[in-house]
Amino acid sequence: MTHEDPQVRVGVHIDQGTCILSRDGTDFAAYHAWVEFAAPDQKTWIAEKVEFSAKRPDGESVGLTVDLLNDACDGPRDGVSDAIWKVVALAATSAGDVGIRYTAPTS
């Protein structure tokens, strides 16, 4: 990306217990997410990644990052859960207030 490529980071508060993320057999209760949107080369807005703040089963806070783009950065990454795309859609609704017009990828 170049300096001319606009980026927006949108925060989403997640109610306790409504979003559980699993990684390597461990469940994490997410409580906040930062969704990064970009419009590379003045093209359509895309969601690049989501950074979650979550609690481990022992109550310790951790950060989890989900890359939303495939390795070629030309489409969505396979295997991203519907719940994560719902968080992205919620953030995109808020981002509309700053002029982002985002369309979720189709399966």
C-alpha positions as a LaTeX table, in Angstrom:
\begin{tabular}{lrrr}
\hline
Residue & $x$ (\AA) & $y$ (\AA) & $z$ (\AA) \\
\hline
Met1 & 0.00 & 0.00 & 0.00 \\
Thr2 & 1.09 & 3.53 & $-0.63$ \\
His3 & 0.57 & 6.60 & 1.51 \\
Glu4 & $-2.31$ & 7.62 & $-0.77$ \\
Asp5 & $-4.24$ & 4.48 & 0.16 \\
Pro6 & $-6.85$ & 5.41 & 2.75 \\
Gln7 & $-7.28$ & 3.19 & 5.80 \\
Val8 & $-9.84$ & 3.24 & 8.58 \\
Arg9 & $-9.83$ & 1.28 & 11.84 \\
Val10 & $-13.23$ & 0.80 & 13.49 \\
Gly11 & $-13.75$ & $-0.47$ & 17.04 \\
Val12 & $-16.65$ & $-2.69$ & 18.02 \\
His13 & $-17.62$ & $-3.51$ & 21.62 \\
Ile14 & $-18.81$ & $-7.12$ & 21.95 \\
Asp15 & $-21.17$ & $-8.11$ & 24.75 \\
Gln16 & $-19.65$ & $-10.66$ & 27.09 \\
Gly17 & $-20.30$ & $-14.24$ & 26.03 \\
Thr18 & $-21.74$ & $-13.42$ & 22.60 \\
Cys19 & $-18.60$ & $-14.14$ & 20.55 \\
Ile20 & $-16.44$ & $-17.16$ & 21.36 \\
Leu21 & $-13.33$ & $-17.71$ & 19.25 \\
Ser22 & $-11.62$ & $-21.12$ & 19.16 \\
Arg23 & $-7.94$ & $-21.63$ & 18.49 \\
Asp24 & $-6.05$ & $-24.90$ & 18.88 \\
Gly25 & $-8.87$ & $-26.34$ & 21.01 \\
Thr26 & $-9.05$ & $-23.37$ & 23.39 \\
Asp27 & $-12.06$ & $-21.05$ & 23.54 \\
Phe28 & $-11.59$ & $-17.31$ & 23.96 \\
Ala29 & $-14.41$ & $-14.90$ & 24.90 \\
Ala30 & $-14.02$ & $-11.82$ & 22.72 \\
Tyr31 & $-15.04$ & $-8.47$ & 24.21 \\
His32 & $-13.69$ & $-5.96$ & 21.67 \\
Ala33 & $-12.67$ & $-5.95$ & 18.02 \\
Trp34 & $-10.78$ & $-3.54$ & 15.79 \\
Val35 & $-11.61$ & $-4.01$ & 12.10 \\
Glu36 & $-9.20$ & $-2.52$ & 9.57 \\
Phe37 & $-10.61$ & $-1.37$ & 6.25 \\
Ala38 & $-8.57$ & $-0.10$ & 3.31 \\
Ala39 & $-9.17$ & 1.21 & $-0.18$ \\
Pro40 & $-5.92$ & 0.36 & $-1.99$ \\
Asp41 & $-5.29$ & 2.42 & $-5.11$ \\
Gln42 & $-8.66$ & 4.18 & $-4.60$ \\
Lys43 & $-10.54$ & 0.92 & $-5.26$ \\
Thr44 & $-13.50$ & $-0.54$ & $-3.37$ \\
Trp45 & $-13.16$ & $-0.70$ & 0.42 \\
Ile46 & $-12.02$ & $-4.08$ & 1.73 \\
Ala47 & $-11.76$ & $-5.47$ & 5.25 \\
Glu48 & $-8.16$ & $-6.55$ & 5.80 \\
Lys49 & $-8.07$ & $-7.94$ & 9.34 \\
Val50 & $-9.78$ & $-8.05$ & 12.70 \\
Glu51 & $-7.87$ & $-7.71$ & 15.95 \\
Phe52 & $-9.82$ & $-9.15$ & 18.88 \\
Ser53 & $-9.32$ & $-8.50$ & 22.58 \\
Ala54 & $-10.45$ & $-11.64$ & 24.38 \\
Lys55 & $-10.23$ & $-13.53$ & 27.66 \\
Arg56 & $-8.70$ & $-16.97$ & 27.98 \\
Pro57 & $-10.49$ & $-19.60$ & 30.09 \\
Asp58 & $-8.27$ & $-18.59$ & 33.04 \\
Gly59 & $-9.46$ & $-14.97$ & 32.74 \\
Glu60 & $-6.23$ & $-13.53$ & 31.30 \\
Ser61 & $-6.62$ & $-11.06$ & 28.43 \\
Val62 & $-5.11$ & $-11.91$ & 25.05 \\
Gly63 & $-5.08$ & $-10.47$ & 21.56 \\
Leu64 & $-6.07$ & $-12.53$ & 18.54 \\
Thr65 & $-5.69$ & $-11.38$ & 14.94 \\
Val66 & $-7.67$ & $-12.80$ & 12.02 \\
Asp67 & $-6.40$ & $-12.00$ & 8.53 \\
Leu68 & $-9.42$ & $-11.65$ & 6.26 \\
Leu69 & $-7.65$ & $-11.63$ & 2.89 \\
Asn70 & $-6.21$ & $-14.67$ & 1.13 \\
Asp71 & $-2.47$ & $-14.90$ & 0.55 \\
Ala72 & $-2.77$ & $-13.19$ & $-2.85$ \\
Cys73 & $-4.77$ & $-10.35$ & $-1.20$ \\
Asp74 & $-7.37$ & $-10.54$ & $-3.97$ \\
Gly75 & $-10.28$ & $-12.05$ & $-2.06$ \\
Pro76 & $-11.50$ & $-13.36$ & 1.27 \\
Arg77 & $-9.52$ & $-16.00$ & 3.16 \\
Asp78 & $-11.12$ & $-19.44$ & 3.21 \\
Gly79 & $-12.33$ & $-20.70$ & 6.57 \\
Val80 & $-13.18$ & $-17.36$ & 8.21 \\
Ser81 & $-16.30$ & $-18.02$ & 10.28 \\
Asp82 & $-19.64$ & $-16.33$ & 9.70 \\
Ala83 & $-19.44$ & $-14.87$ & 13.22 \\
Ile84 & $-16.28$ & $-12.95$ & 12.31 \\
Trp85 & $-17.90$ & $-11.64$ & 9.11 \\
Lys86 & $-20.83$ & $-10.45$ & 11.25 \\
Val87 & $-18.39$ & $-8.44$ & 13.39 \\
Val88 & $-16.94$ & $-6.98$ & 10.17 \\
Ala89 & $-20.44$ & $-6.09$ & 8.92 \\
Leu90 & $-21.24$ & $-4.37$ & 12.22 \\
Ala91 & $-18.02$ & $-2.35$ & 11.99 \\
Ala92 & $-18.80$ & $-1.47$ & 8.37 \\
Thr93 & $-22.15$ & $-0.04$ & 9.47 \\
Ser94 & $-20.32$ & 2.27 & 11.84 \\
Ala95 & $-17.70$ & 3.04 & 9.20 \\
Gly96 & $-20.46$ & 4.29 & 6.91 \\
Asp97 & $-20.51$ & 7.38 & 9.10 \\
Val98 & $-17.07$ & 8.29 & 7.74 \\
Gly99 & $-17.89$ & 7.50 & 4.12 \\
Ile100 & $-16.92$ & 3.85 & 3.80 \\
Arg101 & $-19.16$ & 1.88 & 1.49 \\
Tyr102 & $-18.27$ & $-1.75$ & 2.11 \\
Thr103 & $-19.80$ & $-4.86$ & 0.59 \\
Ala104 & $-19.13$ & $-8.19$ & 2.28 \\
Pro105 & $-17.52$ & $-10.85$ & 0.06 \\
Thr106 & $-19.78$ & $-13.50$ & $-1.40$ \\
Ser107 & $-19.10$ & $-17.16$ & $-0.80$ \\
\hline
\end{tabular}
